[in-house]
Structure formats: structure tokens, C-alpha cells
Amino acid sequence: MSVETKTIREIAALSRLHLEEGELEQFREDLSKILDWMGQLESVDTDGVDAFTGMGGSLLEHARDDSTAETPSPDVLLSNAPERVDDFFTVPKILE
Amino acid sequence: MSEITQWSLHRLREALRKKEVSAVEAARAHIDAIDGAGALNAVTTPTPERAIEMAEQSDKRLAGGEGGALEGIPLGVKDMFCTEGVASTACSNILEGFTPPYESDVTERLWRAGACLLGKLNCDEFAMGSSTETGSSGAVCNPWRGSGDARLTAGGSSGGSAAAVAARLMPVALGTDTGGSVRQPAALTGTVGLKPSYGRCSRYGIISYASSLDQAGVLARSVTDSAILLGAIAGHDPRDSTSADIEVPDYESGLKDGVSKMRVGIPKEYSVDGMPDEISGLWKQAADWLVEQGAEIVEVSLPHTRHALPAYYIIAPAEASSNLARYDGVRYGKRASANGVEELYGRTRAEGFGVEVKRRILMGSYVLSTGYYDAYYLKAQRVRALVARDFDSVFEKVDVLLTPTTPSAAFALGEKSDDVLALYLGDIFTVPVNLAGLPAISVPARLNGEGLPLGVQLIGRRFDEATLLRAAKAVEDSADFNAAPQPWWVS
């Protein structure tokens, strides 16, 4: 199966991933090849099989107590921010 | 080279308790070994000062007759684990300079048990790879060399952890295993690689790749050492709701129970076309070893095995595309200069992610997008249910399964970097285990004709690592594998 360049462009936009023209073509080729290979799953009879949704079982179904706890200070949480102003993360202006 | 670096974790623990060696001496010996092994590129961020500081604390506790299960043991941690105050980047440029303000649960348990951090270990970017070539720190070189001088891969994605343990830079190390990333590098470096059951260890603080598959794992030079380390990192954590609230057995003391009357399944579907004789021969040999020790061999069938790999390469990228959405240049990590916030996201991610990560994000977004979701993602999840069901029915008849770990010995660096599918196909024997959440271990068994190590894999029932480790110990005892790579890298 051959994926169209237009599709790669759409997928890249959904992925918030800027691609150069050369990359678009490379990924178009790669994805076409990989999806071809994945096509073999079509032949597997999965009628009446529920999709796997997790490891399940009562073991994994425990919720934490709804209790209050200390949260880290804004300084700690902002310590890795590329840019900050006071106690806020900053981004480029989004409204004119 | 100090003799201490040749010791197993078990031996070093005894020597520390008997005060034959101090924790600081043990740390120094391994720091020196790391300093001299730059050619392997196994350690991305060495932390010698921290190691010595921690070792000094360990010596104080040991002097007082106290100390945890790993008191004074120096070790390294794959760069996928968040370590408080120490750069943790998943070997990705997008997390350049990221210094976590918190500690992962598994590493927190290590420090509480008295272990000392030697450094962060190289891996494929976001653990996406099988050769440790895609990370921002460059390729890891396998300490083993074949007949030529070609530089070989240490496997991946935990290639730094495996190479470091094989080269005696540390007795044990932590890795992570999403589709074989602990077991495959273990096989290619002659080390033991243990992936516990999904839910046995907390994923809190492990940088997420594919959350339904990711699990912390252990690299060691003996089954006993892997059992000791698993005992230290396993256990329930309220911060990870998928970690199991069940008892952690004493794995180490359980090892002596042997494999008498154990039923070992040989899944016929793992006998794939074109399997090299050295792999099929070793597989047969390992089965014979287990029989000699009193186990019973049963041929079994896992009919959906061959569909596991394509299902994995749909599910893992799908989860990755979602998990990696958080890297947007706003709260941490890299930020590209841009006009407007949309461009900020797109440019930051374009500059921050490498080719393999971009490929998997695109794959994941594709299989999850409208129009393709049913044909790919939903179909893969149905196939996953069938793969898991196969294991369930087989484990009614047998206690463990025996298979090869990899279809070949270590290959040359760069050999498969232009052929994505060829690299993916190398995960054929390891991936089904992750889809079903089972524990599995790779045990080094012999050298091939080229002088390169080969491993066999044992797979256990979910949460029955104890039985798995006993079977692994039996294989280890019979194999008597004690070869070590020649230290050509020492500078």
C-alpha cells in the first residue's frame, strides 16, 4: 500500500511535527513499507474477540485514598521551564 | 583493573558486610573502570561525586552493623529513569538539560536499600530501538568483538546498561523493557536480562514510551544477582495504579529449590524459517540441560506468535504518539524559537526528536486516526488478546517456556540502520511477552563460532518470577558460562 504525501502532511500536523520536504518523502516511503507489512494482520480471524484493554484483574483495580497531600512549590515545578514569568510558564502570544 | 570490578553483586555484598572492602573502595574501583571505558560509550552522565557521597553514607551504616539489602553496591541506571537532581533525558535532545525534581519509584527503592549511583546509562532515544544507535549520546559499542575488529551493537534499547555490566563497569544495572529492550541486549552481551511481569514494579518516574508495555528490568552477570536486584525494586506503589499490590517473594532464597518435575514448554512456533543452526542448536541444548536437572519437556503451541510483532509495532507507536505529545517546548526541555504557539510546538518537536522517534510518532498518529483506527489499532488490540490467550492456555500445561532470545548474535553497528523492518524483525522472540504482560529472562549460554555470546529466553506465568528464576538458575548452572570480553577498550 502506498501512503500519499498529503496523508503524511496531515498526520504530521496532527502530531504537531514540522517536517521538511525531504523528510516527508522519506517518511512516506517508510510508512508505506511498514503498513504493507502490518497488512498481514488482516488475515487473522478476530471475529468475536474483544480488544485487549489492559492487564485487568482485581489486582490492578485499586484507587488511591482521596486524601490531601503536599504539592511541590511553583519554583520546583518551574525549575525546568524554558521560559517563565513569576509563577507562570510563558508561551508566544496567542491572541492579537 | 581492580579485582573488585570482577566480583558479582552477591560476592561484593558479602565482602562489604564482612568489611573486606569498603563501599568507597568499591565505588572508586568502578568509577575508574568507567573512566577507562569511554570507547564503549555506555555511560552518558557519570556521577562519581554522588557515588562517593552515597558510598560514604553506606560505610557509616555498615560500620554500625546496619544497612539495606544493597548497602554499598555501586550501579548504573538507564537514562529512562528520572533521578532527582541528575540529568534524565531518555537520550533525547528534546529533554536536553532536564533535571527531574523527583525520583522514580524503582530508583528510590535502590537508594533506600543502600545502592550508590555511578551514572546514567546510554540507550536508544525514548527506548525506541534495538541497537542503541538512535540516542542523542550516540551509539554504544559492544564490549564483545567477533573474529574481526568490527564494532558491534550491544543491542537495545538498554544497550548502555548491558555493555556496562558485560564490561565490568558495574555489577548490575537497571534497564527498561517494552518489547525486549532488556533481554535482547543481555543476549548480545553475554549478560542476564530480566523483565519482570507488567505490574511487578512501579512505572512512576520512568519516562513513558508505551505505557501498557513498559516495565523496569535488570541487567546482571548472574541469575542470583538478578534475583537480588528484582527483590529490591519490586513492589506496589500507590503512584502507579497498574503496579500490583501483592507480596514480593524472597527470590534469592527460592533459587535453591531446583527444577525437579518442572514442566518446560517448547513453543513450536518459535522455530522460525531460516533460524541459524547455532540458535536452534543452543535451544535444543538448553532443553537437554533442563531435562538433566529433572525437568520435563512438553511441546506446546502458541498459534498467534507470528502476528505478535506487527501488532506490537502498531500498539507501541500508538501509545508513544500519545505519550510524547507532552514534549511541546512549554514546561520543560528544549524550546525552539518560533512565531506563535503552533509553530513553537512543531519546530520544537522537529528539532528535538530524532528520526526513529518521529517515525514512530507518525506511525502512531496514523493508526489512531479516523479511518484507520479500526483496521490497524483495534485489529492489533484484538490480536493482542489472542496472543495473551495463547499464553494463558499453555500455562495450564507448563510452568515455564523456553525459547531463543534473539534470532542472531550481535550484528555490526550501522548494519540495520537503513532497514527499519530488518531491525524490527529482530524482536520476534521478545515482543509477545510484553503484549501479554509476562515475566521473562535471557540467560547467556555459550559463545558461537565467532566468539560472540548467545542467550536463551525463559518465559514465566504472570507474577511467577520465582519459578522463572529457578529455571534460569538451572540453565545457568548447566551452561557454566563464565566467558568475559577482552578489555580492548581500556585506555
Coordinates of C-alpha atoms in Angstrom, one line a residue:
Chain A
M1 CA 0.0 0.0 0.0
S2 CA 1.2 3.5 -0.9
V3 CA 0.6 6.3 1.5
E4 CA 0.1 9.7 -0.1
T5 CA 2.3 12.7 0.7
K6 CA -0.9 14.6 1.5
T7 CA -1.7 12.0 4.2
I8 CA 1.8 12.3 5.7
R9 CA 1.3 16.1 5.8
E10 CA -2.0 15.6 7.7
I11 CA -0.5 13.1 10.1
A12 CA 2.4 15.4 10.8
A13 CA 0.1 18.3 11.5
L14 CA -1.9 16.1 13.9
S15 CA 1.4 15.2 15.6
R16 CA 2.5 18.8 15.8
L17 CA 5.6 17.9 14.0
H18 CA 7.2 20.2 11.4
L19 CA 8.7 18.2 8.6
E20 CA 11.0 19.4 5.8
E21 CA 10.1 18.3 2.2
G22 CA 12.8 15.6 2.1
E23 CA 11.6 14.1 5.4
L24 CA 8.1 14.0 4.1
E25 CA 9.1 11.7 1.2
Q26 CA 11.3 9.6 3.4
F27 CA 8.6 9.0 5.9
R28 CA 6.1 8.4 3.1
E29 CA 8.2 5.6 1.9
D30 CA 8.9 4.2 5.3
L31 CA 5.3 4.2 6.4
S32 CA 4.1 2.6 3.1
K33 CA 6.6 -0.2 3.7
I34 CA 5.7 -0.7 7.4
L35 CA 2.0 -0.6 6.8
D36 CA 2.3 -3.1 4.0
W37 CA 4.0 -5.5 6.4
M38 CA 1.3 -4.8 9.0
G39 CA -1.3 -5.7 6.5
Q40 CA -0.7 -9.4 7.3
L41 CA -2.9 -8.9 10.4
E42 CA -5.9 -8.7 8.1
S43 CA -5.7 -12.5 7.7
V44 CA -6.1 -13.2 11.4
D45 CA -9.6 -14.3 12.4
T46 CA -10.6 -12.0 15.2
D47 CA -14.4 -12.4 14.9
G48 CA -15.9 -12.3 18.3
V49 CA -12.6 -11.4 20.0
D50 CA -12.7 -8.4 22.4
A51 CA -9.9 -6.0 22.0
F52 CA -7.3 -6.1 24.7
T53 CA -7.9 -3.2 27.1
G54 CA -5.4 -3.8 29.9
M55 CA -3.9 -6.3 32.2
G56 CA -7.3 -6.5 34.0
G57 CA -8.0 -8.5 37.1
S58 CA -8.8 -7.3 40.6
L59 CA -5.1 -6.8 41.4
L60 CA -4.9 -3.7 39.3
E61 CA -8.2 -2.1 40.2
H62 CA -7.3 -0.1 43.3
A63 CA -7.8 3.6 43.7
R64 CA -5.7 5.8 45.9
D65 CA -7.4 7.2 49.1
D66 CA -8.8 10.6 48.4
S67 CA -6.6 12.4 50.8
T68 CA -4.8 15.7 50.7
A69 CA -1.0 15.9 50.3
E70 CA 1.7 18.5 50.0
T71 CA 2.4 19.6 46.4
P72 CA 5.7 20.8 45.2
S73 CA 6.3 24.6 45.3
P74 CA 5.8 26.5 42.0
D75 CA 9.6 27.1 42.0
V76 CA 10.2 23.4 41.9
L77 CA 7.6 22.8 39.2
L78 CA 9.0 25.7 37.1
S79 CA 12.6 24.7 37.6
N80 CA 12.9 23.2 34.1
A81 CA 10.8 25.7 32.3
P82 CA 12.5 27.1 29.2
E83 CA 10.9 30.5 29.9
R84 CA 8.9 31.7 32.9
V85 CA 7.5 34.9 34.3
D86 CA 6.9 34.9 38.0
D87 CA 5.0 31.7 38.8
F88 CA 3.9 31.1 35.2
F89 CA 5.1 29.2 32.1
T90 CA 5.2 31.5 29.1
V91 CA 4.3 30.9 25.5
P92 CA 4.3 33.1 22.5
K93 CA 1.3 35.4 22.3
I94 CA -1.8 33.5 21.1
L95 CA -4.3 36.5 20.8
E96 CA -3.8 39.6 18.8
Chain B
M1 CA 42.0 -3.2 36.6
S2 CA 40.8 -3.7 40.2
E3 CA 39.8 -7.2 41.1
I4 CA 36.6 -5.7 42.8
T5 CA 35.1 -4.9 39.4
Q6 CA 35.2 -8.7 38.5
W7 CA 33.0 -9.5 41.5
S8 CA 29.3 -10.3 41.3
L9 CA 26.8 -8.3 43.3
H10 CA 26.5 -11.3 45.6
R11 CA 30.2 -11.5 46.2
L12 CA 30.6 -7.8 46.7
R13 CA 27.7 -7.7 49.2
E14 CA 29.4 -10.4 51.3
A15 CA 32.8 -8.6 51.1
L16 CA 31.1 -5.3 52.2
R17 CA 29.3 -6.9 55.1
K18 CA 32.5 -8.6 56.3
K19 CA 34.4 -5.3 55.8
E20 CA 36.9 -6.9 53.5
V21 CA 36.3 -3.9 51.3
S22 CA 34.6 -0.5 51.9
A23 CA 31.8 0.9 49.9
V24 CA 34.0 3.9 48.9
E25 CA 36.7 1.5 47.6
A26 CA 34.0 -0.4 45.6
A27 CA 32.7 2.8 44.2
R28 CA 36.2 4.1 43.3
A29 CA 37.1 0.8 41.5
H30 CA 34.0 1.1 39.3
I31 CA 34.4 4.8 38.8
D32 CA 38.0 4.1 37.5
A33 CA 36.6 1.4 35.2
I34 CA 34.0 3.8 33.8
D35 CA 36.7 6.4 33.3
G36 CA 38.7 4.0 31.2
A37 CA 35.8 2.8 29.1
G38 CA 35.0 5.9 27.0
A39 CA 35.3 3.8 23.8
L40 CA 32.2 1.8 24.8
N41 CA 30.0 5.0 25.3
A42 CA 27.9 3.1 27.8
V43 CA 27.6 5.9 30.4
T44 CA 26.1 9.2 29.3
T45 CA 26.2 11.0 32.6
P46 CA 28.7 9.7 35.1
T47 CA 28.0 10.8 38.7
P48 CA 31.3 10.0 40.6
E49 CA 30.8 12.6 43.3
R50 CA 27.4 11.4 44.1
A51 CA 28.6 7.7 44.1
I52 CA 31.3 8.5 46.6
E53 CA 29.0 10.6 48.8
M54 CA 26.5 7.7 48.8
A55 CA 29.2 5.2 49.5
E56 CA 30.5 7.2 52.5
Q57 CA 27.0 7.1 53.9
S58 CA 26.9 3.3 53.2
D59 CA 30.2 2.8 55.0
K60 CA 28.8 4.6 58.1
R61 CA 25.7 2.4 58.1
L62 CA 27.8 -0.8 57.5
A63 CA 30.2 0.2 60.4
G64 CA 27.2 0.4 62.7
G65 CA 26.1 -3.1 61.6
E66 CA 23.2 -1.6 59.7
G67 CA 22.4 -1.3 56.0
G68 CA 19.9 -2.3 53.4
A69 CA 19.8 -5.2 51.0
L70 CA 22.1 -3.4 48.6
E71 CA 24.2 -1.4 51.0
G72 CA 27.3 0.0 49.3
I73 CA 26.6 -1.6 45.9
P74 CA 27.5 0.7 43.1
L75 CA 25.3 0.6 40.0
G76 CA 24.1 2.5 37.0
V77 CA 20.6 3.4 35.8
K78 CA 19.3 3.7 32.2
D79 CA 18.6 7.3 31.2
M80 CA 14.9 6.4 31.1
F81 CA 14.6 6.7 34.8
C82 CA 14.0 10.1 36.5
T83 CA 16.7 10.7 39.1
E84 CA 16.3 13.7 41.3
G85 CA 18.9 16.3 40.6
V86 CA 20.7 14.3 37.9
A87 CA 20.0 14.9 34.3
S88 CA 17.5 12.5 32.9
T89 CA 16.9 12.8 29.1
A90 CA 15.8 9.5 27.7
C91 CA 18.8 10.2 25.4
S92 CA 16.7 12.7 23.5
N93 CA 17.7 16.3 22.5
I94 CA 14.1 17.3 23.4
L95 CA 14.9 16.7 27.1
E96 CA 18.3 18.3 26.9
G97 CA 19.2 19.7 30.4
F98 CA 16.1 18.2 32.0
T99 CA 16.8 17.7 35.7
P100 CA 13.9 16.0 37.4
P101 CA 12.6 17.5 40.7
Y102 CA 11.6 14.0 41.8
E103 CA 12.9 10.4 41.9
S104 CA 11.4 7.3 40.1
D105 CA 9.9 4.7 42.5
V106 CA 12.3 2.0 41.4
T107 CA 15.4 4.1 41.8
E108 CA 14.1 5.4 45.2
R109 CA 13.9 1.8 46.3
L110 CA 17.5 1.3 45.2
W111 CA 18.8 4.2 47.2
R112 CA 16.7 3.2 50.2
A113 CA 18.3 -0.3 50.0
G114 CA 21.8 1.4 50.1
A115 CA 22.8 1.3 46.4
C116 CA 25.1 4.1 45.1
L117 CA 24.6 5.8 41.7
L118 CA 27.6 5.5 39.3
G119 CA 25.8 7.3 36.5
K120 CA 23.1 7.3 33.8
L121 CA 23.4 4.8 31.0
N122 CA 23.1 5.2 27.3
C123 CA 20.0 4.0 25.4
D124 CA 18.1 4.5 22.2
E125 CA 16.1 7.7 22.2
F126 CA 13.0 7.2 24.3
A127 CA 14.0 3.5 24.4
M128 CA 12.8 3.2 20.7
G129 CA 15.3 0.9 19.1
S130 CA 17.1 -2.5 19.2
S131 CA 20.7 -1.4 18.7
T132 CA 21.3 1.7 20.9
E133 CA 22.3 3.8 18.0
T134 CA 19.4 6.4 17.9
G135 CA 20.1 8.3 21.1
S136 CA 21.5 11.8 21.5
S137 CA 24.7 10.4 23.0
G138 CA 25.5 8.3 20.0
A139 CA 26.0 4.5 19.6
V140 CA 27.0 2.1 22.4
C141 CA 29.8 -0.3 21.4
N142 CA 29.5 -3.9 22.4
P143 CA 32.5 -4.9 24.6
W144 CA 32.5 -8.3 22.7
R145 CA 34.2 -8.4 19.3
G146 CA 33.9 -11.1 16.7
S147 CA 36.8 -12.5 14.7
G148 CA 37.3 -9.2 13.0
D149 CA 37.7 -5.8 14.6
A150 CA 34.3 -4.6 13.6
R151 CA 32.4 -2.5 16.1
L152 CA 29.2 -4.5 17.1
T153 CA 26.0 -3.3 18.6
A154 CA 25.3 -4.1 22.3
G155 CA 21.6 -4.5 21.3
G156 CA 19.0 -2.1 22.5
S157 CA 17.4 -0.2 23.8
S158 CA 19.1 -0.8 27.1
G159 CA 22.5 -1.2 25.3
G160 CA 24.4 1.0 27.7
S161 CA 23.2 -1.0 30.7
A162 CA 24.1 -4.3 29.1
A163 CA 27.5 -3.1 27.8
A164 CA 28.4 -1.6 31.2
V165 CA 27.6 -4.8 33.1
A166 CA 29.3 -7.0 30.5
A167 CA 32.5 -4.8 30.6
R168 CA 32.6 -4.9 34.4
L169 CA 31.9 -1.2 34.8
M170 CA 29.3 -2.2 37.4
P171 CA 28.0 -5.4 38.8
V172 CA 24.4 -4.7 37.9
A173 CA 22.3 -2.0 36.1
L174 CA 18.7 -1.0 35.5
G175 CA 17.1 -1.1 32.1
T176 CA 13.6 -0.9 30.8
D177 CA 11.8 -3.4 28.6
T178 CA 8.9 -2.5 26.3
G179 CA 9.4 -5.1 23.6
G180 CA 12.7 -6.9 24.6
S181 CA 14.9 -3.9 25.5
V182 CA 16.5 -5.7 28.4
R183 CA 16.5 -9.3 27.2
Q184 CA 17.9 -8.7 23.7
P185 CA 20.9 -6.6 24.8
A186 CA 21.5 -9.1 27.5
A187 CA 21.7 -11.9 24.9
L188 CA 24.1 -9.9 22.7
T189 CA 26.4 -9.1 25.6
G190 CA 26.5 -12.4 27.5
T191 CA 24.7 -11.0 30.5
V192 CA 21.5 -11.9 32.3
G193 CA 18.5 -9.7 31.4
L194 CA 15.3 -10.0 33.5
K195 CA 12.0 -8.3 32.6
P196 CA 9.5 -8.7 35.5
S197 CA 5.7 -9.1 35.0
Y198 CA 3.8 -6.0 34.0
G199 CA 2.8 -4.5 37.3
R200 CA 5.6 -6.1 39.4
C201 CA 7.5 -2.8 39.6
S202 CA 6.2 0.7 39.6
R203 CA 6.4 2.8 36.4
Y204 CA 6.3 6.0 38.4
G205 CA 9.1 8.2 37.2
I206 CA 10.1 6.1 34.2
I207 CA 9.9 8.3 31.1
S208 CA 6.9 6.8 29.3
Y209 CA 7.2 5.1 25.9
A210 CA 4.3 2.7 25.6
S211 CA 2.6 2.6 29.0
S212 CA 0.8 -0.8 28.6
L213 CA 4.1 -2.5 27.7
D214 CA 6.8 -0.6 29.6
Q215 CA 8.5 -2.3 32.6
A216 CA 11.7 -1.7 34.6
G217 CA 14.2 -4.5 34.1
V218 CA 17.5 -5.8 35.5
L219 CA 20.9 -6.5 33.8
A220 CA 23.3 -8.6 35.8
R221 CA 26.1 -11.2 35.4
S222 CA 24.3 -14.0 37.2
V223 CA 20.8 -15.2 37.8
T224 CA 21.3 -14.8 41.6
D225 CA 22.3 -11.2 41.1
S226 CA 19.2 -10.5 39.0
A227 CA 17.1 -12.1 41.7
I228 CA 18.6 -9.9 44.4
L229 CA 18.1 -6.8 42.4
L230 CA 14.5 -7.7 41.5
G231 CA 13.7 -8.2 45.1
A232 CA 15.0 -4.6 45.8
I233 CA 12.9 -2.9 43.1
A234 CA 9.6 -4.8 43.1
G235 CA 6.5 -3.8 45.0
H236 CA 3.3 -1.8 45.0
D237 CA 3.4 1.9 44.6
P238 CA 0.2 3.9 45.1
R239 CA 1.5 6.4 42.5
D240 CA 1.2 3.8 39.7
S241 CA -2.2 2.2 39.7
T242 CA -1.0 -0.6 37.4
S243 CA 1.6 -1.7 40.0
A244 CA 0.3 -4.8 41.7
D245 CA -0.5 -4.8 45.4
I246 CA 0.8 -8.4 46.0
E247 CA 3.5 -9.9 48.1
V248 CA 7.1 -9.9 46.8
P249 CA 8.6 -13.3 47.5
D250 CA 12.3 -13.8 48.5
Y251 CA 13.6 -14.6 45.0
E252 CA 17.1 -15.2 46.1
S253 CA 16.4 -17.9 48.7
G254 CA 13.9 -19.5 46.3
L255 CA 16.7 -20.3 43.8
K256 CA 17.9 -23.3 45.7
D257 CA 14.7 -25.3 45.1
G258 CA 15.7 -26.5 41.6
V259 CA 13.7 -27.6 38.7
S260 CA 12.8 -31.2 39.6
K261 CA 9.4 -32.1 38.0
M262 CA 9.1 -28.6 36.5
R263 CA 7.3 -28.7 33.2
V264 CA 9.1 -26.7 30.5
G265 CA 7.2 -25.9 27.3
I266 CA 8.9 -25.6 23.9
P267 CA 6.6 -23.5 21.7
K268 CA 6.9 -24.9 18.2
E269 CA 6.0 -21.6 16.5
Y270 CA 9.3 -20.1 17.7
S271 CA 11.1 -22.4 15.3
V272 CA 11.0 -19.8 12.5
D273 CA 12.2 -20.2 8.9
G274 CA 15.8 -19.5 8.4
M275 CA 16.8 -19.9 12.1
P276 CA 20.6 -20.3 12.1
D277 CA 21.9 -23.7 13.3
E278 CA 23.8 -22.0 16.2
I279 CA 20.5 -20.7 17.6
S280 CA 18.4 -23.9 17.1
G281 CA 21.2 -26.0 18.4
L282 CA 21.5 -23.9 21.6
W283 CA 17.8 -24.0 22.1
K284 CA 17.9 -27.8 22.0
Q285 CA 20.9 -27.9 24.2
A286 CA 19.2 -25.8 26.9
A287 CA 16.2 -28.1 26.8
D288 CA 18.5 -31.1 27.4
W289 CA 20.2 -29.3 30.3
L290 CA 16.8 -28.8 32.0
V291 CA 15.9 -32.4 31.5
E292 CA 19.2 -33.5 33.0
Q293 CA 18.2 -31.5 36.1
G294 CA 14.9 -33.2 36.4
A295 CA 12.6 -31.0 34.4
E296 CA 10.1 -32.4 31.9
I297 CA 9.9 -31.0 28.3
V298 CA 6.5 -30.5 26.7
E299 CA 6.0 -29.4 23.2
V300 CA 3.3 -26.7 23.1
S301 CA 1.7 -24.4 20.6
L302 CA 1.3 -20.6 20.6
P303 CA -0.5 -20.3 17.3
H304 CA -0.7 -16.4 17.1
T305 CA 3.0 -15.9 17.7
R306 CA 3.8 -14.6 14.3
H307 CA 1.2 -11.9 14.5
A308 CA 2.6 -10.5 17.7
L309 CA 5.3 -8.5 16.0
P310 CA 3.1 -6.4 13.6
A311 CA 0.6 -6.0 16.4
Y312 CA 3.4 -4.7 18.7
Y313 CA 4.6 -2.2 16.1
I314 CA 1.0 -0.8 15.9
I315 CA 0.3 -0.6 19.6
A316 CA 3.7 0.7 20.8
P317 CA 3.9 3.6 18.4
A318 CA 0.2 4.4 19.0
E319 CA 0.9 4.7 22.7
A320 CA 4.1 6.6 22.0
S321 CA 2.4 9.2 19.8
S322 CA 0.1 9.9 22.8
N323 CA 2.8 9.8 25.5
L324 CA 5.2 12.0 23.6
A325 CA 2.6 14.7 23.0
R326 CA 3.8 16.3 26.3
Y327 CA 7.0 17.4 24.7
D328 CA 5.9 20.8 23.4
G329 CA 8.6 23.2 24.5
V330 CA 6.5 24.8 27.1
R331 CA 7.1 23.3 30.5
Y332 CA 10.5 21.6 30.3
G333 CA 13.2 20.6 27.9
K334 CA 14.1 22.1 24.6
R335 CA 12.2 25.1 23.1
A336 CA 12.7 26.2 19.5
S337 CA 12.4 29.9 18.6
A338 CA 9.1 30.4 16.7
N339 CA 6.4 32.9 15.9
G340 CA 3.2 31.7 17.5
V341 CA 2.4 28.8 19.7
E342 CA 1.6 26.2 16.9
E343 CA 4.9 26.9 15.3
L344 CA 6.6 26.6 18.7
Y345 CA 5.2 23.0 19.1
G346 CA 6.1 22.0 15.5
R347 CA 9.6 23.4 15.5
T348 CA 10.5 22.3 19.0
R349 CA 9.5 18.7 18.2
A350 CA 11.2 18.8 14.8
E351 CA 14.5 19.9 16.3
G352 CA 14.2 17.8 19.5
F353 CA 13.2 14.4 18.2
G354 CA 15.4 12.0 16.1
V355 CA 14.3 10.1 13.0
E356 CA 13.2 6.9 14.7
V357 CA 11.1 8.7 17.3
K358 CA 9.5 10.9 14.5
R359 CA 8.8 7.7 12.5
R360 CA 7.0 6.1 15.5
I361 CA 5.0 9.2 16.3
L362 CA 3.8 9.4 12.7
M363 CA 3.0 5.7 12.7
G364 CA 1.1 6.0 15.9
S365 CA -0.9 9.1 14.8
Y366 CA -1.7 7.3 11.6
V367 CA -3.0 4.1 13.2
L368 CA -5.1 6.1 15.7
S369 CA -6.5 8.5 13.1
T370 CA -10.1 8.4 11.8
G371 CA -10.5 5.9 9.0
Y372 CA -7.5 3.7 10.1
Y373 CA -8.3 3.1 13.8
D374 CA -10.4 0.0 13.2
A375 CA -8.2 -1.5 10.5
Y376 CA -4.9 -1.1 12.5
Y377 CA -5.2 -0.2 16.1
L378 CA -8.4 -2.1 17.0
K379 CA -7.3 -5.1 15.0
A380 CA -3.9 -5.1 16.8
Q381 CA -5.6 -5.0 20.2
R382 CA -7.8 -8.0 19.1
V383 CA -4.7 -9.8 18.0
R384 CA -3.0 -8.9 21.3
A385 CA -5.9 -10.5 23.2
L386 CA -5.3 -13.7 21.1
V387 CA -1.6 -13.7 21.9
A388 CA -2.3 -13.3 25.6
R389 CA -5.0 -16.1 25.4
D390 CA -2.4 -18.5 23.8
F391 CA -0.1 -18.0 26.8
D392 CA -3.0 -18.5 29.2
S393 CA -3.9 -21.8 27.8
V394 CA -0.3 -23.0 27.5
F395 CA 0.4 -22.1 31.2
E396 CA -2.3 -24.5 32.2
K397 CA 0.0 -27.2 31.0
V398 CA 3.5 -26.0 31.7
D399 CA 5.4 -23.9 34.3
V400 CA 7.8 -22.0 32.1
L401 CA 8.5 -21.7 28.4
L402 CA 12.0 -22.0 26.8
T403 CA 12.8 -20.1 23.5
P404 CA 15.8 -18.4 21.9
T405 CA 16.2 -14.7 22.9
T406 CA 17.3 -13.4 19.6
P407 CA 17.5 -14.8 16.0
S408 CA 21.2 -14.0 15.8
A409 CA 24.3 -12.9 17.7
A410 CA 25.4 -9.2 17.8
F411 CA 25.5 -7.5 14.4
A412 CA 27.7 -4.7 13.3
L413 CA 26.9 -1.1 14.3
G414 CA 25.1 0.6 11.4
E415 CA 24.2 -2.7 9.7
K416 CA 20.5 -2.4 10.1
S417 CA 20.1 1.4 10.5
D418 CA 18.9 1.8 6.9
D419 CA 16.5 -1.1 7.0
V420 CA 13.8 -0.3 9.6
L421 CA 11.9 -3.6 9.1
A422 CA 15.0 -5.8 9.5
L423 CA 15.7 -4.1 12.8
Y424 CA 12.1 -4.6 13.9
L425 CA 12.2 -8.3 13.0
G426 CA 15.0 -8.9 15.5
D427 CA 12.4 -8.5 18.3
I428 CA 10.4 -11.5 17.1
F429 CA 11.0 -13.7 20.2
T430 CA 10.8 -11.0 22.9
V431 CA 7.8 -8.9 21.9
P432 CA 5.0 -11.5 22.6
V433 CA 5.9 -11.5 26.3
N434 CA 5.3 -7.7 26.6
L435 CA 1.9 -8.0 24.8
A436 CA 0.8 -10.5 27.5
G437 CA 2.5 -8.8 30.5
L438 CA 4.6 -11.8 31.4
P439 CA 8.0 -12.1 33.1
A440 CA 10.9 -13.4 31.1
I441 CA 14.6 -13.7 31.4
S442 CA 17.6 -14.1 29.0
V443 CA 20.4 -16.3 30.2
P444 CA 23.8 -16.4 28.5
A445 CA 24.5 -19.9 27.4
R446 CA 27.6 -20.1 25.1
L447 CA 29.8 -18.4 22.6
N448 CA 29.1 -19.0 18.9
G449 CA 31.8 -19.9 16.3
E450 CA 32.7 -16.2 16.1
G451 CA 33.3 -16.0 19.8
L452 CA 30.1 -14.0 20.4
P453 CA 27.7 -14.7 23.2
L454 CA 24.2 -16.2 22.6
G455 CA 21.3 -16.4 25.1
V456 CA 18.2 -18.4 25.7
Q457 CA 14.9 -17.0 27.0
L458 CA 12.6 -18.4 29.6
I459 CA 9.1 -17.0 30.0
G460 CA 7.0 -17.4 33.1
R461 CA 3.5 -17.1 34.3
R462 CA 2.4 -13.6 35.3
F463 CA 3.8 -12.7 38.7
D464 CA 5.6 -16.1 39.0
E465 CA 9.1 -14.7 38.7
A466 CA 10.2 -17.1 41.4
T467 CA 9.6 -20.2 39.2
L468 CA 11.1 -18.4 36.2
L469 CA 14.3 -17.6 38.2
R470 CA 14.7 -21.2 39.3
A471 CA 14.5 -22.4 35.7
A472 CA 17.0 -19.7 34.7
K473 CA 19.4 -20.8 37.5
A474 CA 19.2 -24.4 36.2
V475 CA 20.2 -23.3 32.7
E476 CA 22.9 -21.1 34.1
D477 CA 24.3 -23.9 36.2
S478 CA 24.5 -26.3 33.2
A479 CA 25.8 -23.7 30.8
D480 CA 28.6 -22.7 33.1
F481 CA 29.1 -19.6 31.0
N482 CA 31.9 -17.6 32.5
A483 CA 33.5 -16.0 29.4
A484 CA 34.3 -12.3 29.6
P485 CA 35.1 -9.9 26.8
Q486 CA 38.8 -9.0 26.4
P487 CA 39.1 -5.4 27.7
W488 CA 40.3 -3.8 24.4
W489 CA 38.6 -0.6 25.3
V490 CA 40.7 0.2 28.4
S491 CA 42.5 3.4 27.8

